[in-house]
mmCIF file of C-alpha atoms in Angstrom:
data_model
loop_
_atom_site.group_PDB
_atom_site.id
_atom_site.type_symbol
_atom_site.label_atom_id
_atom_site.label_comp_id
_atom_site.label_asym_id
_atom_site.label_seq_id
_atom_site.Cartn_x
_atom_site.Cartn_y
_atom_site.Cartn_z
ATOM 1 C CA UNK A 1 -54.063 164.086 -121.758
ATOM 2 C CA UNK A 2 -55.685 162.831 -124.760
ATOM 3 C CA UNK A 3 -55.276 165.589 -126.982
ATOM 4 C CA UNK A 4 -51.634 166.017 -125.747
ATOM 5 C CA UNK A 5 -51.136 162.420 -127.061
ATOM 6 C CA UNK A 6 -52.416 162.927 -130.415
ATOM 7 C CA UNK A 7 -50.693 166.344 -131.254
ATOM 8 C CA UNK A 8 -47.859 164.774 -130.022
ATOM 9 C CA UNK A 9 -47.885 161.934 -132.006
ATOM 10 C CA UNK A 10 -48.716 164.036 -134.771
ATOM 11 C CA UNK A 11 -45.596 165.832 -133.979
ATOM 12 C CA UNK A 12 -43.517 163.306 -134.441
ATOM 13 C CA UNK A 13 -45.180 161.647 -137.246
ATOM 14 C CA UNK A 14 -44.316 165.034 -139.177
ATOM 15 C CA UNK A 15 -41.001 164.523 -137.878
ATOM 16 C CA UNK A 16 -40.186 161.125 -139.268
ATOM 17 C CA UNK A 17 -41.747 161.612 -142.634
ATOM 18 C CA UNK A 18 -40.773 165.263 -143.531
ATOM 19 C CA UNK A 19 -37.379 163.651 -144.346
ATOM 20 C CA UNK A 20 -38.173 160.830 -147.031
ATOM 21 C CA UNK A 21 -40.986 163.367 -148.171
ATOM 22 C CA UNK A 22 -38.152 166.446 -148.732
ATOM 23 C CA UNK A 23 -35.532 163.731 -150.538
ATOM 24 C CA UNK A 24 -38.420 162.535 -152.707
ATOM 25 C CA UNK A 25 -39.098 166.225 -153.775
ATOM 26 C CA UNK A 26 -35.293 166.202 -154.702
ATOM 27 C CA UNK A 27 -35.299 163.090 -156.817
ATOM 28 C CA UNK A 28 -37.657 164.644 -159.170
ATOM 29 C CA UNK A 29 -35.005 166.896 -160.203
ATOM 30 C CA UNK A 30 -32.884 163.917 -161.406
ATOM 31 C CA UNK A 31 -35.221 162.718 -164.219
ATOM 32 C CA UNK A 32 -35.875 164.941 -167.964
ATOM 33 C CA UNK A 33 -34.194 165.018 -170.970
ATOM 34 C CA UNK A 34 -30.569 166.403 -168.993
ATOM 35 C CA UNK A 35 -30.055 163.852 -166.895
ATOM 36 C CA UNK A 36 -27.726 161.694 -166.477
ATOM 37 C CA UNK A 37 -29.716 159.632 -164.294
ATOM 38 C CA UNK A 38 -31.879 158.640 -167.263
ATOM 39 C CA UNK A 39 -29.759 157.108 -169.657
ATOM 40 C CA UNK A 40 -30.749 156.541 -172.753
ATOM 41 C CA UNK A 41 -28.105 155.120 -174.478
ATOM 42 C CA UNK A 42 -25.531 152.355 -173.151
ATOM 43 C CA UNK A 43 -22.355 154.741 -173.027
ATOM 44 C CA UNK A 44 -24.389 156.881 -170.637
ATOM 45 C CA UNK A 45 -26.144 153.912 -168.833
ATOM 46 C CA UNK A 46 -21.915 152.937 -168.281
ATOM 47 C CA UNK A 47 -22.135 156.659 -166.512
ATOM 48 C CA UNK A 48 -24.901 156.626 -164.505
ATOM 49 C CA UNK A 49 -23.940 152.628 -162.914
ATOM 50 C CA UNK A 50 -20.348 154.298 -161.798
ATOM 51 C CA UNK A 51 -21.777 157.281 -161.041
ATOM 52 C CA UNK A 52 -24.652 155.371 -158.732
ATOM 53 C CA UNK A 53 -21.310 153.364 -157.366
ATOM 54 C CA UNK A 54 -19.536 156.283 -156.262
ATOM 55 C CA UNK A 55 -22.627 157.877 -154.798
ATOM 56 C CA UNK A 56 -23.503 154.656 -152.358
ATOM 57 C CA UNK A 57 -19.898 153.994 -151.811
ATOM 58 C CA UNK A 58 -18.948 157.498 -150.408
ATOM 59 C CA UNK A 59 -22.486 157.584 -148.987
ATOM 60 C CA UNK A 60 -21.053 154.863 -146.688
ATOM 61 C CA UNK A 61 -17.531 156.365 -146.178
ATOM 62 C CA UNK A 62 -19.928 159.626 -144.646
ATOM 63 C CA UNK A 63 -22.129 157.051 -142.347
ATOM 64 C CA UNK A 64 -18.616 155.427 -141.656
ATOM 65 C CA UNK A 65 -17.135 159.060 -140.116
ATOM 66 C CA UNK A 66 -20.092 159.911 -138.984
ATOM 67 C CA UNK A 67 -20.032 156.594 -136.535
ATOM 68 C CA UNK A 68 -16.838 157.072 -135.986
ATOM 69 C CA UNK A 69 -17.377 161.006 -134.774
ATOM 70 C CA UNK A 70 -20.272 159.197 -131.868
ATOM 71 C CA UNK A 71 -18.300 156.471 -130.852
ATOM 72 C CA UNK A 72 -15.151 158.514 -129.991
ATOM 73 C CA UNK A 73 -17.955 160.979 -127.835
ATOM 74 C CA UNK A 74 -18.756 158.283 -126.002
ATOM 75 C CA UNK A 75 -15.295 157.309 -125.064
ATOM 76 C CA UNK A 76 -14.383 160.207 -123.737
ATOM 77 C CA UNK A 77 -15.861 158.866 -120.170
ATOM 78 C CA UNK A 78 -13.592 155.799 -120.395
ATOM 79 C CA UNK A 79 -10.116 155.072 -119.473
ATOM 80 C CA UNK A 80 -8.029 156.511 -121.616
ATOM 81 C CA UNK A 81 -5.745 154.254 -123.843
ATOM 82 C CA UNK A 82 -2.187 153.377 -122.995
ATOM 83 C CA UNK A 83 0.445 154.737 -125.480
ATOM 84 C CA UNK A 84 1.158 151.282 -127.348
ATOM 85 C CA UNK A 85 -2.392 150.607 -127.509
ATOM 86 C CA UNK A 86 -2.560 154.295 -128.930
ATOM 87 C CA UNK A 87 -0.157 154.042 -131.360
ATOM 88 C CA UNK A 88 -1.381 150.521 -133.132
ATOM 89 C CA UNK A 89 -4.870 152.274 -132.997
ATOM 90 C CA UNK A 90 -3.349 154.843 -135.286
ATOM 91 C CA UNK A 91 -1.973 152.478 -137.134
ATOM 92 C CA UNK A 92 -4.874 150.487 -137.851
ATOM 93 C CA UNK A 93 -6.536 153.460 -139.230
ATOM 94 C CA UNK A 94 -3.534 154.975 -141.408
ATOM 95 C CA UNK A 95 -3.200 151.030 -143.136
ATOM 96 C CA UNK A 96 -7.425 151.309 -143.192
ATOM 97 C CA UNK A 97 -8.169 154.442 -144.151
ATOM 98 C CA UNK A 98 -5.182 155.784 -145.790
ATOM 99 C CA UNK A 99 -4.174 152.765 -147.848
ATOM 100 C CA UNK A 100 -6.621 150.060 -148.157
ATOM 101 C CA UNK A 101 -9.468 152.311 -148.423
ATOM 102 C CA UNK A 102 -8.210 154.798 -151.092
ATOM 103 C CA UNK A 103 -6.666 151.362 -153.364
ATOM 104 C CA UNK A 104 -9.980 149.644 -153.579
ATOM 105 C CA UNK A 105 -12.144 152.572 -154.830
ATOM 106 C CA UNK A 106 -9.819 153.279 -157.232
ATOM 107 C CA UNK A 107 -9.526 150.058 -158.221
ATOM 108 C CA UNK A 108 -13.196 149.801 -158.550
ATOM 109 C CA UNK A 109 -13.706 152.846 -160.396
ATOM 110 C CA UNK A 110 -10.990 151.665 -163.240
ATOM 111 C CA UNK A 111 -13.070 148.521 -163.414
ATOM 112 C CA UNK A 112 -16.015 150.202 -164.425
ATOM 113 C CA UNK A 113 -14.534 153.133 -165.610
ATOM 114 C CA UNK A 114 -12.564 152.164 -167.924
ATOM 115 C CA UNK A 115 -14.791 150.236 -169.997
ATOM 116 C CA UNK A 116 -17.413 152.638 -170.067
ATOM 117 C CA UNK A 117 -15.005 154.920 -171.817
ATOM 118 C CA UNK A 118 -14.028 152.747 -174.277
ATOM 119 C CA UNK A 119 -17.387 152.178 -175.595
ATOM 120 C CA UNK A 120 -17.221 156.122 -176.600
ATOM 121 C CA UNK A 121 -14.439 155.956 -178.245
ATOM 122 C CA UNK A 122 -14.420 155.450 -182.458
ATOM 123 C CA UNK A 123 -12.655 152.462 -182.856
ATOM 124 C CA UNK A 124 -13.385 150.862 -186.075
ATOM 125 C CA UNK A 125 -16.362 148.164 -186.812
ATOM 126 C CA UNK A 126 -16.888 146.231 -189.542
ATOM 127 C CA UNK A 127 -19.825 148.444 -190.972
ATOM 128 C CA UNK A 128 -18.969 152.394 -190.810
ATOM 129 C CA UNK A 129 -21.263 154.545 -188.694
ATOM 130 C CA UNK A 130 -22.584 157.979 -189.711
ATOM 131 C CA UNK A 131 -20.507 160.317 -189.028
ATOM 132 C CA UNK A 132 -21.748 163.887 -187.565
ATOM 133 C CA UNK A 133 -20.183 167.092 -187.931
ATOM 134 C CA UNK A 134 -20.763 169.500 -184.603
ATOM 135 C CA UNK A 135 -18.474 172.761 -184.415
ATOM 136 C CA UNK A 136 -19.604 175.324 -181.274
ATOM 137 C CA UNK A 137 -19.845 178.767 -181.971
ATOM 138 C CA UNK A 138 -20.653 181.851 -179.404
ATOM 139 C CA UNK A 139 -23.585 181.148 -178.531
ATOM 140 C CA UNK A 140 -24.735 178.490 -181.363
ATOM 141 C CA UNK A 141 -24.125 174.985 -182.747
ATOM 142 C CA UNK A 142 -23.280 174.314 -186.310
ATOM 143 C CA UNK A 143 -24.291 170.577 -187.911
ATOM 144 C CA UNK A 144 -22.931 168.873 -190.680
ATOM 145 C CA UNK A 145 -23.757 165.519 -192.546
ATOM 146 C CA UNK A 146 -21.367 165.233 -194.936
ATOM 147 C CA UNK A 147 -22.059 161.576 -195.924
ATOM 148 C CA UNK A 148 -25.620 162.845 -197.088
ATOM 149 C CA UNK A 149 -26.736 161.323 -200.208
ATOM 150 C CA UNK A 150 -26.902 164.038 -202.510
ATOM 151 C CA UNK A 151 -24.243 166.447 -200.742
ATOM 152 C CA UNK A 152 -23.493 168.016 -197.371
ATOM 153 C CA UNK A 153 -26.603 168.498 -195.515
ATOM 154 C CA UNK A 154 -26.092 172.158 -193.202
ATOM 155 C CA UNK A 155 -28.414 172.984 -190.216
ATOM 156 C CA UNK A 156 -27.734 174.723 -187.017
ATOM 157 C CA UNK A 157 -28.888 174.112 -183.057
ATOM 158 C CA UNK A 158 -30.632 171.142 -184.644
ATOM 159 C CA UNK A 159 -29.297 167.848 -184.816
ATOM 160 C CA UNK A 160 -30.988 164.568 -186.050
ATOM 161 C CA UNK A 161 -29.044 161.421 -185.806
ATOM 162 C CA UNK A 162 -30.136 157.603 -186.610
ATOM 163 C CA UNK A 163 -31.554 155.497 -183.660
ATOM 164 C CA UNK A 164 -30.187 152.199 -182.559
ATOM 165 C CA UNK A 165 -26.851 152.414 -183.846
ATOM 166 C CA UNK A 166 -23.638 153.912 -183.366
ATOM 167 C CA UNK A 167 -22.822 157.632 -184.676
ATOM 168 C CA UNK A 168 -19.993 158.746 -184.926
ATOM 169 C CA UNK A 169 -19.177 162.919 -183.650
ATOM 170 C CA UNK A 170 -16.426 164.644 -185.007
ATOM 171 C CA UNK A 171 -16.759 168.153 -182.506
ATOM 172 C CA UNK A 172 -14.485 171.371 -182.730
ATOM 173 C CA UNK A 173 -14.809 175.054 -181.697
ATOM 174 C CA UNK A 174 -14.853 177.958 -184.348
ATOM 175 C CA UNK A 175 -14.129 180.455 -181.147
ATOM 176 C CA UNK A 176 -13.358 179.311 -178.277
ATOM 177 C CA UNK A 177 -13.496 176.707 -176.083
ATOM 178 C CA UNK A 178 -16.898 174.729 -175.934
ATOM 179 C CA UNK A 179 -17.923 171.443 -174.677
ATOM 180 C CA UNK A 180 -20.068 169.260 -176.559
ATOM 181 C CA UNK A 181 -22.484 167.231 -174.008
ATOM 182 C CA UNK A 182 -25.799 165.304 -174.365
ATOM 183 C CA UNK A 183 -26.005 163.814 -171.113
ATOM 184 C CA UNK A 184 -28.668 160.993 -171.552
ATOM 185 C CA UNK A 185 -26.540 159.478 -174.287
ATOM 186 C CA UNK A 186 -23.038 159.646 -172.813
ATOM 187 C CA UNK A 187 -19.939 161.786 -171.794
ATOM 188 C CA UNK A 188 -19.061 165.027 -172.528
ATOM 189 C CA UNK A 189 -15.805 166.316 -174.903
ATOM 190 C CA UNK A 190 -14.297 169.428 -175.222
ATOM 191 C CA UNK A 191 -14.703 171.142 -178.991
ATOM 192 C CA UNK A 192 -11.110 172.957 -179.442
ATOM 193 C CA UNK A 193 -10.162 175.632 -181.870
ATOM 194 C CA UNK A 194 -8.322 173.977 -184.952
ATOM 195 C CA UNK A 195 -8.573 170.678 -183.343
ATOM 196 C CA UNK A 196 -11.160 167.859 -183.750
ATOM 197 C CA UNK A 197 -12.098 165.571 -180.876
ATOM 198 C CA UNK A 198 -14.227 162.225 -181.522
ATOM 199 C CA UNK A 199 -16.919 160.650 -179.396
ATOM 200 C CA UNK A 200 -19.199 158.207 -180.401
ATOM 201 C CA UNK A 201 -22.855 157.808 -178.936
ATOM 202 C CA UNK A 202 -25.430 155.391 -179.437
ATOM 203 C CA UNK A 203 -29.369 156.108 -178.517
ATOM 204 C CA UNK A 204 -31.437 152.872 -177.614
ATOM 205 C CA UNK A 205 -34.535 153.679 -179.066
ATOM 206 C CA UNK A 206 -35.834 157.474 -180.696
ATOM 207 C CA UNK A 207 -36.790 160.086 -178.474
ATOM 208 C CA UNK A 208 -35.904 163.773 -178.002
ATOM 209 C CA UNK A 209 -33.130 164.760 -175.885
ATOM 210 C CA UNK A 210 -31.346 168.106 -174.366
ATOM 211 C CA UNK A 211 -27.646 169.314 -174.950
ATOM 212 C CA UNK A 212 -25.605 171.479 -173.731
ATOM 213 C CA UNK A 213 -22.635 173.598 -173.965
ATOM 214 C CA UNK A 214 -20.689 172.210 -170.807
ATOM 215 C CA UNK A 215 -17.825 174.442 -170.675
ATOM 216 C CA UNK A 216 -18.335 178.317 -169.631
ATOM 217 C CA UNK A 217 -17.651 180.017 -173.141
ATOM 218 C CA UNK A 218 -19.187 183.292 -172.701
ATOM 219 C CA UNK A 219 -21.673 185.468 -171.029
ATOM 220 C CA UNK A 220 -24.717 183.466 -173.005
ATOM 221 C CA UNK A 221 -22.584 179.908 -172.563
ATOM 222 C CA UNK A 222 -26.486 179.085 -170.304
ATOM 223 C CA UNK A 223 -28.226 179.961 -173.429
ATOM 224 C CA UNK A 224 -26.097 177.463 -175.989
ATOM 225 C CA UNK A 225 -28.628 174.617 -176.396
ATOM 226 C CA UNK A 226 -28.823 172.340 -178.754
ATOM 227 C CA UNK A 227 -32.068 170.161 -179.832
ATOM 228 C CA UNK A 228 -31.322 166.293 -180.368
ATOM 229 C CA UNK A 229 -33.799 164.328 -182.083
ATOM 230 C CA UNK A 230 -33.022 160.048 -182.169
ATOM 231 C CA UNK A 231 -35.045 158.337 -185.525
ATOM 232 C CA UNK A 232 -35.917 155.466 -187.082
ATOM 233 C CA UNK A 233 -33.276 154.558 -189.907
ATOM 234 C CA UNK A 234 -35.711 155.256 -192.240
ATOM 235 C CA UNK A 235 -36.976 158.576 -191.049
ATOM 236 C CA UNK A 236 -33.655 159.790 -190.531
ATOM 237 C CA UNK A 237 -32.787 158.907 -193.982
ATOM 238 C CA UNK A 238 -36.294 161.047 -194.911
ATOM 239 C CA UNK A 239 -34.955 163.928 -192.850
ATOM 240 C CA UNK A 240 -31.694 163.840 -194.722
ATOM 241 C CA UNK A 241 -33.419 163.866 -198.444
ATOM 242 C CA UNK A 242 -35.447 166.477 -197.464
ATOM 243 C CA UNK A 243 -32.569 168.812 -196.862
ATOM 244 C CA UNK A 244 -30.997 168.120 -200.123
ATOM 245 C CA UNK A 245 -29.395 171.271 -201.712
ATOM 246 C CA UNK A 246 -31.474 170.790 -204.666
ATOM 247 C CA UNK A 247 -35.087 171.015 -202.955
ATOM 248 C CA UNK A 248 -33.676 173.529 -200.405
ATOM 249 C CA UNK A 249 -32.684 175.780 -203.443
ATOM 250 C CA UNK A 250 -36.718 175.863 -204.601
ATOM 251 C CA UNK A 251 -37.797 176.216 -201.279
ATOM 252 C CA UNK A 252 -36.222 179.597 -200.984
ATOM 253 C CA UNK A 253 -37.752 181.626 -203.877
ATOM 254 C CA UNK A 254 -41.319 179.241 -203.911
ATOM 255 C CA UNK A 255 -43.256 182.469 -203.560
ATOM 256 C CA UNK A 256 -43.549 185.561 -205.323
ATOM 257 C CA UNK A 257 -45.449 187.318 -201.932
ATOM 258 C CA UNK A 258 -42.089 187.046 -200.484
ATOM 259 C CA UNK A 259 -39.591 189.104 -202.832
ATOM 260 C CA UNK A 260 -39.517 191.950 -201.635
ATOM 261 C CA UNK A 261 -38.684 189.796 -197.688
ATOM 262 C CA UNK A 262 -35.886 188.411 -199.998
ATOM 263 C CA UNK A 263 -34.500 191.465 -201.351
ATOM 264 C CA UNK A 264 -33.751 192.962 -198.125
ATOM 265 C CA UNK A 265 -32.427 189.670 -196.633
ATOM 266 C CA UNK A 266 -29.585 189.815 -199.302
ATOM 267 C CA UNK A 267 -28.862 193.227 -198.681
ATOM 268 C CA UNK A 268 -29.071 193.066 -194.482
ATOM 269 C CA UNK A 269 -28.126 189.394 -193.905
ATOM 270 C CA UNK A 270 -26.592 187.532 -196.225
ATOM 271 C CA UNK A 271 -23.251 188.454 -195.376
ATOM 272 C CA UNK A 272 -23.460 186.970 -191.971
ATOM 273 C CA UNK A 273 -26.236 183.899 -193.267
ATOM 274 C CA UNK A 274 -26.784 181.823 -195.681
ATOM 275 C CA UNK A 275 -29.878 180.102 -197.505
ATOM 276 C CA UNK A 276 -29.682 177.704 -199.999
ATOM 277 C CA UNK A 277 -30.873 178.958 -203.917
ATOM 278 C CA UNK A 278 -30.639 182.537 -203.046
ATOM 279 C CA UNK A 279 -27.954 184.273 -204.917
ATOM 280 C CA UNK A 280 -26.778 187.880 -205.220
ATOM 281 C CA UNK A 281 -28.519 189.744 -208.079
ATOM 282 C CA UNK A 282 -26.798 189.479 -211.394
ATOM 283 C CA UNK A 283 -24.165 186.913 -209.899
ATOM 284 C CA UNK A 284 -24.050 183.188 -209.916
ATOM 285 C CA UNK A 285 -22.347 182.671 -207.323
ATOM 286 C CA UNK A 286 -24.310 181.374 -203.869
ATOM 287 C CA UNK A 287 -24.514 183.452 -200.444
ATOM 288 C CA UNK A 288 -21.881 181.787 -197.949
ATOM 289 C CA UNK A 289 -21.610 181.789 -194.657
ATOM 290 C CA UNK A 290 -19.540 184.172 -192.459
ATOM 291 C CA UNK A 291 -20.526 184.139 -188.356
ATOM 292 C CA UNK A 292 -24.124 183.141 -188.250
ATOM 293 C CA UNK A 293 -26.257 180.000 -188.794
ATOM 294 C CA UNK A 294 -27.135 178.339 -191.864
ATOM 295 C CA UNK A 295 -31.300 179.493 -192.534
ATOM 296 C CA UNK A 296 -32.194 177.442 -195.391
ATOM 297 C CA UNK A 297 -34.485 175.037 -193.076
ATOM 298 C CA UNK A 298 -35.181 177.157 -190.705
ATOM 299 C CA UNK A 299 -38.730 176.873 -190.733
ATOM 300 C CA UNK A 300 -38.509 173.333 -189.251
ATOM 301 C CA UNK A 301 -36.276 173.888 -186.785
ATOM 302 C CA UNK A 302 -37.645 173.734 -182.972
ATOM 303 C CA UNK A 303 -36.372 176.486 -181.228
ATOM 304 C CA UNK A 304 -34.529 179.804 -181.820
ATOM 305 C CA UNK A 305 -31.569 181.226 -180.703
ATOM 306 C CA UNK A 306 -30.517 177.791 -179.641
ATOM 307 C CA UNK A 307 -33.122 177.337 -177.350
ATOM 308 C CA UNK A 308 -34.353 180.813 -176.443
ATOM 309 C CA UNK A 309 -37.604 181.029 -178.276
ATOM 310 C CA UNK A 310 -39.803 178.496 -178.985
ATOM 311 C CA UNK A 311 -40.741 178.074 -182.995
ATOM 312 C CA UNK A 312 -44.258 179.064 -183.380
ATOM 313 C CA UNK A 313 -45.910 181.691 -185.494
ATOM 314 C CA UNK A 314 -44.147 185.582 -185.479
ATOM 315 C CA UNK A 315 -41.550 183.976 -183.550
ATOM 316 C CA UNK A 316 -38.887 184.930 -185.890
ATOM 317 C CA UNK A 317 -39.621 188.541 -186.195
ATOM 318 C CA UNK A 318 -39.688 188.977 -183.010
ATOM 319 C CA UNK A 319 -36.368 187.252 -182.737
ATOM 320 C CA UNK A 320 -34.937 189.611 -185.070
ATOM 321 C CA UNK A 321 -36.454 192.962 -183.210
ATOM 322 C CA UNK A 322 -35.569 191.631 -179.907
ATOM 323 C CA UNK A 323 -32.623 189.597 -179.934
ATOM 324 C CA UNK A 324 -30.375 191.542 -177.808
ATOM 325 C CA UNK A 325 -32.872 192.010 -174.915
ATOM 326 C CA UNK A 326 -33.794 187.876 -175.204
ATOM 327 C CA UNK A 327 -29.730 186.875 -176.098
ATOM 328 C CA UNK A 328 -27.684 189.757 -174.647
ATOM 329 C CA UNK A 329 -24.379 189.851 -176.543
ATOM 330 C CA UNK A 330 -24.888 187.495 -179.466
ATOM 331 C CA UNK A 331 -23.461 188.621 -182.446
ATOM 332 C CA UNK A 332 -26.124 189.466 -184.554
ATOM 333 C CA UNK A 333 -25.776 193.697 -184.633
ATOM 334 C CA UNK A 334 -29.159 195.986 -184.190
ATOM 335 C CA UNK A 335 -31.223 196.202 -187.359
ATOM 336 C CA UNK A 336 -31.527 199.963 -186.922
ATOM 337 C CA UNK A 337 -31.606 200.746 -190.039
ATOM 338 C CA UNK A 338 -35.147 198.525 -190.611
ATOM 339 C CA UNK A 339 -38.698 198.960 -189.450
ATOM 340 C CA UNK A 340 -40.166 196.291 -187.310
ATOM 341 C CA UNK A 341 -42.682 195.892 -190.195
ATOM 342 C CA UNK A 342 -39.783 195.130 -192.212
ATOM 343 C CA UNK A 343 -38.391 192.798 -189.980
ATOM 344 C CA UNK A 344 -41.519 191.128 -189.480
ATOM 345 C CA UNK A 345 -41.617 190.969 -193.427
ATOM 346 C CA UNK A 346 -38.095 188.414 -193.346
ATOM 347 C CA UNK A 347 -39.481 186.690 -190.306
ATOM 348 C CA UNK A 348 -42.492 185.828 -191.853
ATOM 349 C CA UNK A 349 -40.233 184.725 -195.039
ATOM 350 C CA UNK A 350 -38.127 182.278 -193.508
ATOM 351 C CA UNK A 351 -40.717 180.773 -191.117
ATOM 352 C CA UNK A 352 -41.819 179.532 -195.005
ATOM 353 C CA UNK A 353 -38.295 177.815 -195.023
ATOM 354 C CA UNK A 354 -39.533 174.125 -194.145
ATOM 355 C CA UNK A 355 -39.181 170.800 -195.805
#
């Protein structure tokens, strides 16, 4: 009888705790640099509160029904009701349920609702923030300062923004419809086609921080990440100088060893990319920019592919010999007219391509 008791008791110890234990393995999936459970910033800390509201509030509306569901089991056995007591019964639960019910959550999501979205929109203060340039492309993210001190500053599925302070994004799409997201810092907002939408964000402190494409745009609309980085005033001011046109343009042709990387660049790439100080032989006019990202910094930049590859060392070569099999359906045609050695040869070119 003994043992009976403990395995039962162990039975039913497993019982009560597998519960709490299961939920707890859940909640780990609600912290990390996505989630909008860990704000970061107070537009998105306005999220999460109505977002924790409507969560407990309709978590009592279930317990609610789900009382409800018992109590009219155990009725069943009793005398039923007469037809006037039937009737204000139903009434009770139409004004309840149907009226009352429905008007107080929606009043209480306007009242904190409403503010939180006004703290994301750009209303004029008395001291201008930055303002940030974001347009989606299939399957990338183009950034833009263009109140950089010493011209427009250009990087791609990057973007670096001031800490502790307002900024200002003006989004739009160059293809179709994207959605520009970073959900520890606030709402989402739709980037449309030859329209630009505004949203302004605020991180609390620095930090690192995921984004993502939030509307379906494609078949690699999973693979459209974009790297946020929150800084100091003053290092974000750093990061800015460094990516002045005028350093960028030595960067690019620093090194002899690299020419002949260079020469086929211009000749395979530069229709589609552009790096800053590299010009067309015998022209003076600079490479522009057609359907792919800006390269002049890529060196520094995380992640490849926005968010497919790490950056470490070969990772751009391999990029460019495997890019369809790690990004199926970007852009980017087949090199098949180069060698991997000669691919290797640009990768290892512009991995040189950092402030």
């Amino acid at each position: 009888m003994g043992l009976m008791r403990v395995q039962w008791m162990r039975a039913r110890l497993i019982r009560v705790w597998s519960i709490p234990a299961f939920l707890a393995v859940l909640l780990t999936g609600c912290a990390g640099n996505k989630s909008i459970l860990d704000p970061a910033g107070r537009a998105a800390a306005d999220v999460a509160l109505v977002w924790w509201g409507m969560a407990g509030f309709f978590s009592l509306v279930l317990i609610m029904v789900v009382a409800l569901g018992l109590y009219s089991f155990r009725r069943r056995s009793r005398p039923k009701l007469s037809a006037l007591e039937e009737k204000r019964l139903a009434r009770r639960f139409i004004l309840g349920g149907g009226v009352l019910l429905p008007v107080a959550t929606i009043g209480v999501l306007l009242i904190f609702g409403v503010p939180a979205g006004q703290r994301m929109l750009p209303v004029p203060l008395g001291t201008p923030p930055d303002v940030i340039q974001v347009t989606g492309h299939q399957w990338w993210w183009e950034v833009r300062y263009p109140g950089a001190e010493g011209g427009e500053v250009v990087t791609a599925n990057q973007l670096v923004m001031p800490a502790g302070e307002p900024v200002d994004f003006h989004v739009t799409g160059a293809d179709v419809i994207h959605s520009f997201w970073i959900p520890r810092l606030g709402g989402k907002i739709d980037m449309i086609p030859g329209h630009i939408n505004r949203i302004r964000l605020e991180a609390d402190s620095p930090g690192v921080f995921g984004a993502q494409c939030a509307e379906f745009c494609g078949t690699q609309h999973a693979h459209m990440q974009l790297y946020v980085e929150a800084m100091e005033r003053s290092d974000y001011e750093a990061w800015l100088a460094e990516r002045q046109a005028a350093k960028l343009e030595t960067l690019a042709v620093q090194s002899d060893a690299h020419a002949p990387a260079r020469e086929v660049f211009v000749e395979y790439c530069a229709r589609c990319h552009r790096v800053a100080g590299l010009t067309v032989p015998d022209s003076q006019w600079e490479l522009a920019p057609i359907q792919g990202p800006d390269l002049s910094d890529i060196g520094a930049r995380p992640t490849l592919g926005a968010g497919v590859l790490a950056m470490e060392e070969g990772a751009i070569g391999y990029w460019l010999e495997h890019h369809q099999q790690l990004k199926p359906g970007n852009r980017m045609p087949a090199h098949l007219a180069l060698e991997p050695p000669a691919l290797q040869a640009i990768g290892d070119w512009l991995e040189t391509l950092s402030p």
